[in-house]
Tab-separated table of C-alpha atoms in Angstrom:
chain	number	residue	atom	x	y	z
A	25	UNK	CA	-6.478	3.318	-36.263
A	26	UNK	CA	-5.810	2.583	-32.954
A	27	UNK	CA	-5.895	-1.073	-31.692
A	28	UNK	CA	-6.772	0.152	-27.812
A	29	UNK	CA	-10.762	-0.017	-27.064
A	30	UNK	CA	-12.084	3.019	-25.458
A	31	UNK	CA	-12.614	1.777	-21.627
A	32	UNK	CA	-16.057	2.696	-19.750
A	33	UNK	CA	-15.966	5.928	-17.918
A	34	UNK	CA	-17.683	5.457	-14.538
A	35	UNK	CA	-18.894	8.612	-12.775
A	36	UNK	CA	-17.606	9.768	-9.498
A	37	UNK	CA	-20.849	9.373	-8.135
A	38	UNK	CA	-20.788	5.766	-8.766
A	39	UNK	CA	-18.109	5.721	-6.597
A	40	UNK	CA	-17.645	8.286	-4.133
A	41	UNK	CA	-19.152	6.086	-1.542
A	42	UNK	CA	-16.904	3.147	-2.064
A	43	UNK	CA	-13.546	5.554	-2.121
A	44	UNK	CA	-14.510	6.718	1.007
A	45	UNK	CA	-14.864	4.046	2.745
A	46	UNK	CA	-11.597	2.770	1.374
A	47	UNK	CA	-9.906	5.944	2.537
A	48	UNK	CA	-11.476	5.047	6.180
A	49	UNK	CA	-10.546	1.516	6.520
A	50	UNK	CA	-6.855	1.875	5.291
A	51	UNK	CA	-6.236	4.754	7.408
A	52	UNK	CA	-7.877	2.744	10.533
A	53	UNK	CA	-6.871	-0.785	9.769
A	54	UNK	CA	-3.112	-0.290	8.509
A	55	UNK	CA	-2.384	3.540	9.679
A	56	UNK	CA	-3.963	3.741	12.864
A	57	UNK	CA	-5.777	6.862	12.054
A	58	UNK	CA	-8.675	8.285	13.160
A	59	UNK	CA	-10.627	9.928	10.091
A	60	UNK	CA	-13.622	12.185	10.021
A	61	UNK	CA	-15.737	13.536	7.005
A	62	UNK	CA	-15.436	16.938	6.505
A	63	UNK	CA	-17.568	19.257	4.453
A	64	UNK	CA	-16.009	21.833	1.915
A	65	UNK	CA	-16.404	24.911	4.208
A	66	UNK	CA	-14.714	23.126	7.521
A	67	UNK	CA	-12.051	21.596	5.391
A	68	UNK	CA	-11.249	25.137	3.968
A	69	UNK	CA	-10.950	26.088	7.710
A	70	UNK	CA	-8.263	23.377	8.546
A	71	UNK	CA	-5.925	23.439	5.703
A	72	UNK	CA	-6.246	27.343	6.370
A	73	UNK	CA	-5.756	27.403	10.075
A	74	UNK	CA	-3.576	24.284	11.046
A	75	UNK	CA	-4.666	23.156	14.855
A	76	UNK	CA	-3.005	24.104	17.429
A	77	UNK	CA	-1.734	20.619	19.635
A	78	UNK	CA	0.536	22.528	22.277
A	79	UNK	CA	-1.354	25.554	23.390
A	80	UNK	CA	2.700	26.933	24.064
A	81	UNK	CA	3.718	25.837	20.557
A	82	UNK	CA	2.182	28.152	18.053
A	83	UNK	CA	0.665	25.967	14.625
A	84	UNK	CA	3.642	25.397	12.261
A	85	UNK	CA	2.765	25.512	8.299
A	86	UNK	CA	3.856	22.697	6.499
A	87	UNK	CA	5.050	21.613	2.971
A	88	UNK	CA	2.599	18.983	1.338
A	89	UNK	CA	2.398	15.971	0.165
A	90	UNK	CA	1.062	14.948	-3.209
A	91	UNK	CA	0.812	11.473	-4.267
A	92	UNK	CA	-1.099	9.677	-7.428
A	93	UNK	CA	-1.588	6.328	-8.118
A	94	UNK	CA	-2.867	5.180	-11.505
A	95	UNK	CA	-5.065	2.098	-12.046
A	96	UNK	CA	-6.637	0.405	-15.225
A	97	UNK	CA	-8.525	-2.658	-15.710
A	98	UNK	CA	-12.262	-2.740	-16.113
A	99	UNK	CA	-12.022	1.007	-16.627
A	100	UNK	CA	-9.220	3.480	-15.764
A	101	UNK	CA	-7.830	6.470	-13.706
A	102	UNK	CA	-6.153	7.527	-11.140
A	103	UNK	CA	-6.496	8.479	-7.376
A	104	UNK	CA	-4.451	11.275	-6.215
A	105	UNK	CA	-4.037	12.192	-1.957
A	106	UNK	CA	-3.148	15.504	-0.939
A	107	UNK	CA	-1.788	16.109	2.996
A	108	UNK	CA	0.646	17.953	4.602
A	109	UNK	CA	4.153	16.511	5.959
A	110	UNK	CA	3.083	16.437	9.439
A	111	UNK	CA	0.397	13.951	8.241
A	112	UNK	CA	2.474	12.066	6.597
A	113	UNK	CA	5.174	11.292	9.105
A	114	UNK	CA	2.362	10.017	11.473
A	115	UNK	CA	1.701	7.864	8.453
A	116	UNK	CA	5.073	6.975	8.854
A	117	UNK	CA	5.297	6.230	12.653
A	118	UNK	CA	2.269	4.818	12.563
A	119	UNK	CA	2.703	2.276	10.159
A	120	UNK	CA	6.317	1.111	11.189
A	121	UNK	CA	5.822	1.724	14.875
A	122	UNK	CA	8.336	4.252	15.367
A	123	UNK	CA	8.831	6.681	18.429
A	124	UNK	CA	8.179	10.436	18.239
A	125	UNK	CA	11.895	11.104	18.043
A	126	UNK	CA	12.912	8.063	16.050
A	127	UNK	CA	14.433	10.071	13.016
A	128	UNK	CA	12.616	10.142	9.457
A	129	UNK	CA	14.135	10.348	6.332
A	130	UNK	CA	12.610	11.606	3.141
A	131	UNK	CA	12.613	8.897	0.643
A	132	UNK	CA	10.914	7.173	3.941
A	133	UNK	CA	8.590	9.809	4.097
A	134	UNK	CA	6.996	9.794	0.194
A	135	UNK	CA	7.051	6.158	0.334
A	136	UNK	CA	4.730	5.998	3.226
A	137	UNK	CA	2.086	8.016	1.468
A	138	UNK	CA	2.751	6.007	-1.351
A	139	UNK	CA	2.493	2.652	0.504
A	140	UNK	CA	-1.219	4.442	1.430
A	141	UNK	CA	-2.229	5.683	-1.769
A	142	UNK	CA	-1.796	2.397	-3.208
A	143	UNK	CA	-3.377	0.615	-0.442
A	144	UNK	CA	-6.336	2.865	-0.914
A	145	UNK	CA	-6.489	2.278	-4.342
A	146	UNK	CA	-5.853	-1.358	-4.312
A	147	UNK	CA	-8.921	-1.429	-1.224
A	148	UNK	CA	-11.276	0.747	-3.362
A	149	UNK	CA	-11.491	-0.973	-6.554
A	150	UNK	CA	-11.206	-4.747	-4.744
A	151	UNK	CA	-14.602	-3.707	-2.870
A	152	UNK	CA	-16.287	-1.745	-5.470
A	153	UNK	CA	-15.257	-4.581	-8.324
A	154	UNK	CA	-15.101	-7.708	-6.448
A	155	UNK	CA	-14.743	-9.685	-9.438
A	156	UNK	CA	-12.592	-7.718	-11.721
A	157	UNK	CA	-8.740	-7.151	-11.709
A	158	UNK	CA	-7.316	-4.238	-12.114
A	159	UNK	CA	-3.390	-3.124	-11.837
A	160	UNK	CA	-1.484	-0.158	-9.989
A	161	UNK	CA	1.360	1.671	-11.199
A	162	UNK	CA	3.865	2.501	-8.429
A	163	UNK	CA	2.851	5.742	-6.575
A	164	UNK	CA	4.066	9.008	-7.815
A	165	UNK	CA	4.854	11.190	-5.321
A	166	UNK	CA	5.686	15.524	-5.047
A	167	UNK	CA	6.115	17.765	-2.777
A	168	UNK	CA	4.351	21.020	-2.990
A	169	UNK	CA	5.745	24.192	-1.414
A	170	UNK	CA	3.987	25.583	2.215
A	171	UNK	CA	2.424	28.368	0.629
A	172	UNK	CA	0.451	25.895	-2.020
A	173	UNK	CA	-2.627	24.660	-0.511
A	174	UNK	CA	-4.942	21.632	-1.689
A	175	UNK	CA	-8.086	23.841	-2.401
A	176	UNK	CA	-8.133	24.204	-5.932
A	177	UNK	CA	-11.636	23.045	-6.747
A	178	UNK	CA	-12.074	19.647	-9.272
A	179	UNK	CA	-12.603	19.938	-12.478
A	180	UNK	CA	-16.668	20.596	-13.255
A	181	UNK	CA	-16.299	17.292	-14.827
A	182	UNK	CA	-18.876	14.234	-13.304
A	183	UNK	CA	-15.852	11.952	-13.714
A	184	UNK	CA	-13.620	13.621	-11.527
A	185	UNK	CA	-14.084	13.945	-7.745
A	186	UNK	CA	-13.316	13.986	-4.521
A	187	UNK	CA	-13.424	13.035	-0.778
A	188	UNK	CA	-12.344	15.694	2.237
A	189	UNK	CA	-11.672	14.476	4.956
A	190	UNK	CA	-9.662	14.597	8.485
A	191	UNK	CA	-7.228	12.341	9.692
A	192	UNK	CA	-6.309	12.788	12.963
A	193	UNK	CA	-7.004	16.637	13.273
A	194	UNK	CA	-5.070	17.099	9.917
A	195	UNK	CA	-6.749	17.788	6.207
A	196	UNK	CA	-6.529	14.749	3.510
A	197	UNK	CA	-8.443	15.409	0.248
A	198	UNK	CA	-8.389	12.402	-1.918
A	199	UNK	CA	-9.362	13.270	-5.561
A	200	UNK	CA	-10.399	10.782	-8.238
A	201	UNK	CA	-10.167	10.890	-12.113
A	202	UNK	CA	-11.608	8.336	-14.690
A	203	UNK	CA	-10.378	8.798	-18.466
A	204	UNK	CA	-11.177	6.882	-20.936
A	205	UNK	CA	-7.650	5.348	-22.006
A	206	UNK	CA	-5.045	3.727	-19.172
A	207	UNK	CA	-2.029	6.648	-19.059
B	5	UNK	CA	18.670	-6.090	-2.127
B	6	UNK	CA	19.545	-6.818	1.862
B	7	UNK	CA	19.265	-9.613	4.776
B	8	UNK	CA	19.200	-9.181	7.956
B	9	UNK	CA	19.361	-11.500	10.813
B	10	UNK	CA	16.485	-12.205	13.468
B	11	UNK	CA	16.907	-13.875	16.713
B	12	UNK	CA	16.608	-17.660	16.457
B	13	UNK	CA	14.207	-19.713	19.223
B	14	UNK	CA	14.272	-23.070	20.011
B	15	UNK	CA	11.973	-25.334	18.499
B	16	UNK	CA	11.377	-25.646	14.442
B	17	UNK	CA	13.743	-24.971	12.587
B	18	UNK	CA	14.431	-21.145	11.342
B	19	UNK	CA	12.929	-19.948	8.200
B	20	UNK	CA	14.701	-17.896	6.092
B	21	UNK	CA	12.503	-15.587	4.022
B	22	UNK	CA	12.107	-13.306	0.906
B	23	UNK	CA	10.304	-10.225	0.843
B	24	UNK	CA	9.332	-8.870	-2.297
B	25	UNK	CA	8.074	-4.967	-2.950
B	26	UNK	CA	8.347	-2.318	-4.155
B	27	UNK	CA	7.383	-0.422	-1.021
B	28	UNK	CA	10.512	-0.074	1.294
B	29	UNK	CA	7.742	0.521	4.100
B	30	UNK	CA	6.084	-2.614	3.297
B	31	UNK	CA	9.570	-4.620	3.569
B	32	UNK	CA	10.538	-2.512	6.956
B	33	UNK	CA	6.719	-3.341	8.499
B	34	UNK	CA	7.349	-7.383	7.775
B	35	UNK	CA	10.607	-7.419	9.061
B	36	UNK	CA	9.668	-5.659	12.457
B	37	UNK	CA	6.791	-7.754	12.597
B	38	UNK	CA	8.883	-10.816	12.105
B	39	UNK	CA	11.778	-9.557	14.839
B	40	UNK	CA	8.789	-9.196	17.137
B	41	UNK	CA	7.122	-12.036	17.156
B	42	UNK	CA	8.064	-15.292	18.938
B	43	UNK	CA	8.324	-16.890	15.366
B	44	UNK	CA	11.949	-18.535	14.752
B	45	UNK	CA	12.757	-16.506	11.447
B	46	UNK	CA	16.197	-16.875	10.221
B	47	UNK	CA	17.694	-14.362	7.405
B	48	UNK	CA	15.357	-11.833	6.102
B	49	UNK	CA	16.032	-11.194	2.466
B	50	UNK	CA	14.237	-8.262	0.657
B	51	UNK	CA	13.893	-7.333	-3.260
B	52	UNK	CA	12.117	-4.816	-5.003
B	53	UNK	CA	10.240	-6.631	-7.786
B	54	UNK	CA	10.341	-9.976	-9.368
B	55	UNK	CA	13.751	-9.747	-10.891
B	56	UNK	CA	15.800	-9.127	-7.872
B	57	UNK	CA	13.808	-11.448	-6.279
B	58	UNK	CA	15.167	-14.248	-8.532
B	59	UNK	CA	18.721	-13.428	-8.124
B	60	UNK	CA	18.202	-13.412	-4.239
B	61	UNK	CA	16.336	-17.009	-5.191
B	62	UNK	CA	19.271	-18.574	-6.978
B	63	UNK	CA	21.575	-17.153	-4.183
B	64	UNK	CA	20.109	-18.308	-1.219
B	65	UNK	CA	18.417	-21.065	0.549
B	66	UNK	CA	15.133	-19.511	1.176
B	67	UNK	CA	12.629	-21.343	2.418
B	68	UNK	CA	9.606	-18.802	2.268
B	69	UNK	CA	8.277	-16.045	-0.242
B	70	UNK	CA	6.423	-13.208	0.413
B	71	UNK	CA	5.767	-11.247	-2.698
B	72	UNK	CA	2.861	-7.839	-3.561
B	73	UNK	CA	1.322	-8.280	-6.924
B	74	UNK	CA	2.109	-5.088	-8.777
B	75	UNK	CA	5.465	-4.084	-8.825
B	76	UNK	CA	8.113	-2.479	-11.741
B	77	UNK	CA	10.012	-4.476	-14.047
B	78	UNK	CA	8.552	-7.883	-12.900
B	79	UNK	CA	4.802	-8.108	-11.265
B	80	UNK	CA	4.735	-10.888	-8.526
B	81	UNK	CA	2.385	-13.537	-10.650
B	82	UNK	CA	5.057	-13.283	-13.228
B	83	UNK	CA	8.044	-13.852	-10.449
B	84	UNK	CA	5.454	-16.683	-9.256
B	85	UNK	CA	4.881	-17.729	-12.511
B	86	UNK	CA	8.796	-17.566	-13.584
B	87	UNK	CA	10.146	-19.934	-10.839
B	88	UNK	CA	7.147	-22.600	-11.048
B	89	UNK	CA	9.064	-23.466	-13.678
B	90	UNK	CA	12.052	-24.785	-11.655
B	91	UNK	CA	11.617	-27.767	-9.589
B	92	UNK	CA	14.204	-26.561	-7.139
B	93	UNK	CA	11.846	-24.305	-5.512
B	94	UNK	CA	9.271	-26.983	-5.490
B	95	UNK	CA	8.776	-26.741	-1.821
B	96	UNK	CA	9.249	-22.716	-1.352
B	97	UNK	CA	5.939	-21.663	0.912
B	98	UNK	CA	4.441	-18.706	-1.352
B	99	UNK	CA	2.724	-15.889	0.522
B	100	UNK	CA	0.860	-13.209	-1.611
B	101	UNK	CA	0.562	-9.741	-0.018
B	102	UNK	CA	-1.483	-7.263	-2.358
B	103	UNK	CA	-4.328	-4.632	-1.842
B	104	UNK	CA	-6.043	-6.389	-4.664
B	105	UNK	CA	-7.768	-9.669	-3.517
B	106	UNK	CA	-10.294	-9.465	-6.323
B	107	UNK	CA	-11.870	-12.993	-6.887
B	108	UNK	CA	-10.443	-12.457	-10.525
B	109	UNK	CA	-7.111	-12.364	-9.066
B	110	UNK	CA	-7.376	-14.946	-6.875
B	111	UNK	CA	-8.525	-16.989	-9.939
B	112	UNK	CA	-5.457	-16.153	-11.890
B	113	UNK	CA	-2.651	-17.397	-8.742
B	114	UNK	CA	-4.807	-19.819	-7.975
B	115	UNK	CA	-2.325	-22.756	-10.256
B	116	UNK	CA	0.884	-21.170	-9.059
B	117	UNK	CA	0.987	-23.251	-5.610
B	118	UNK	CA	0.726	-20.011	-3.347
B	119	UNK	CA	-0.025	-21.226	0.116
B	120	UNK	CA	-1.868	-17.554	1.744
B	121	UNK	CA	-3.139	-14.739	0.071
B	122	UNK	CA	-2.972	-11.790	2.265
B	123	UNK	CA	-5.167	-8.744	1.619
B	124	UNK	CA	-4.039	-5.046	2.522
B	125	UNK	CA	-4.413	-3.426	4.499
B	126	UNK	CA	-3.813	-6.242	7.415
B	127	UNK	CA	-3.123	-5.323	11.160
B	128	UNK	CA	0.539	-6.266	12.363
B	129	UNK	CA	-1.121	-8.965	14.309
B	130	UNK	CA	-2.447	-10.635	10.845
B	131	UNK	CA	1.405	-11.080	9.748
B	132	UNK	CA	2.217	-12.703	13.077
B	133	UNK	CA	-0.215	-15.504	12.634
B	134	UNK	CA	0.686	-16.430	8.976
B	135	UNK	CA	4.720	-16.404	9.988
B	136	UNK	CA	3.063	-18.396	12.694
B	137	UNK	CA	1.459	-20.889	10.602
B	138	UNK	CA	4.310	-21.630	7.800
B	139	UNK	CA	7.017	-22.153	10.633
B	140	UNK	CA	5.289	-23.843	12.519
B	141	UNK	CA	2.177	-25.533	10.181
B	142	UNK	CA	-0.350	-24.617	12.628
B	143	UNK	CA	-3.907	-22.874	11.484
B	144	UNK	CA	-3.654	-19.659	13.494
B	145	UNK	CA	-6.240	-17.603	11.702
């Protein structure tokens, strides 16, 4: 018999409001991003057609970034953010206050997005649960090849969800998961 | 585990300080922050998580500890927790820097003498004013 307690299973409903205004003030407050709220069909069209910056430069397809970050406490799960590499160097530059041609190295690179996963995380359940404490296990980060793209659809599951979203002209989907035991 | 050295002012005496996290970002943002701002900072020390921090501890004369909450191997309340116990860091200044700033966890650092709890996300300008305020004792913020 096993000594753990089942944990409560909130919905994503619960919570989708709360994430997303996580999501919005890390990315303004820490990243200097500017986000917008995207709905499925428009953020279909971005990941699929990446903007074009440089009329001269033609869009370049990039390799993404995948990082989860897995809480329990008061209940459990984990959020996971999905964006490509050109999103996360600005994430980088942003955050450190480096140049356009200040050079970025990889392990630099994952733990930006993994510095913002976790801050997201941490901001979420801080202003959701005021009075609860929960704890984050160190980001997890991939890499996913160019020709994967972040449009598989969640599972038809009310405690799994997710948030689309721009952040500055680029797609970030941030996906949510309750379970009912810490991982 | 590193130092690095920041350019001394006049006035107060430099601090040297600890940062502790896991988040190699998080270090580099501090430290750029601190070579920034007219603060007089002294070494710069950095650890991953609680046990490295330690070592760095019992190495050094540090006069000032930043530390995030939830990090490998050793969290931050149980690095804050670990050198209460010592009377030699008695008068360390403890800084807190965590997303979570959940009244519960406020509640459970509240006996282990920490001096600021800082809340990510924080603009640059928030980690100016509380170098500002333990080197210099004034209430910036």
């Amino acid at each position: 018999m096993s000594l753990l307690r089942s944990l409560p299973v909130p919905t994503f409903a619960e919570h989708e409001e709360a994430v997303r205004a996580a999501l919005v003030e890390v990315a303004e407050n820490s990243f200097f991003g500017f986000t917008v709220r995207l709905d499925e069909p428009s953020f279909v069209d971005l990941v699929r057609n990446p903007p074009v910056f440089d009329p001269e430069v033609p869009p370049v397809r990039e390799p993404w970034v995948v990082t989860e970050v897995h809480f329990h406490g008061a209940f459990a799960g984990l959020v996971q953010l999905t964006m490509n590499e050109a999103l996360a160097r600005q994430l980088l530059q942003a955050f450190l206050g480096l140049g356009p041609d200040d050079p970025i190295e990889e392990p630099h690179l994952f733990d930006s997005t993994g510095e913002f996963a976790n801050q997201v995380c941490g901001t979420w359940l801080t202003r959701a649960c005021e009075d609860r404490r929960f704890d984050l296990q160190p980001p997890a980060v991939v890499r996913k090849p160019i020709d994967w793209l972040p449009l598989d659809p969640p599972a038809a599951d009310e405690h799994v969800g997710q948030v689309l979203m721009s952040m500055n002209d680029l797609p970030l989907r941030l996906r949510v998961q309750f379970v009912s035991e810490p991982a | 585990m590193s130092d690095s050295q920041t350019t001394a002012t006049s006035g107060p005496r430099p601090l040297n300080i600890l940062i502790v996290d896991d988040s190699a970002m998080m270090r580099m943002m501090i430290k750029r922050v601190a070579s920034l701002c007219e603060v007089p900072i002294g070494n710069i020390y950095e650890a991953s998580n609680g046990v490295e921090a330690i070592k760095v501890l019992e190495a050094n004369d540090i006069d000032a500890l930043f530390t995030d909450i939830n990090m490998p191997v050793m969290t931050g309340t149980q690095l804050l927790r670990e050198i209460g116990k010592y009377p030699r860091y008695h008068n360390l200044t403890r800084v807190i820097i965590s997303t979570d700033g959940s009244s519960a966890r406020r509640e459970e650092v509240k006996d282990l003498n920490v001096r600021l709890y800082v809340e990510k996300p924080f603009r640059p300008e928030v980690m100016r004013d509380v170098l500002a305020e333990i080197t210099t004792g004034a209430h910036v913020r």
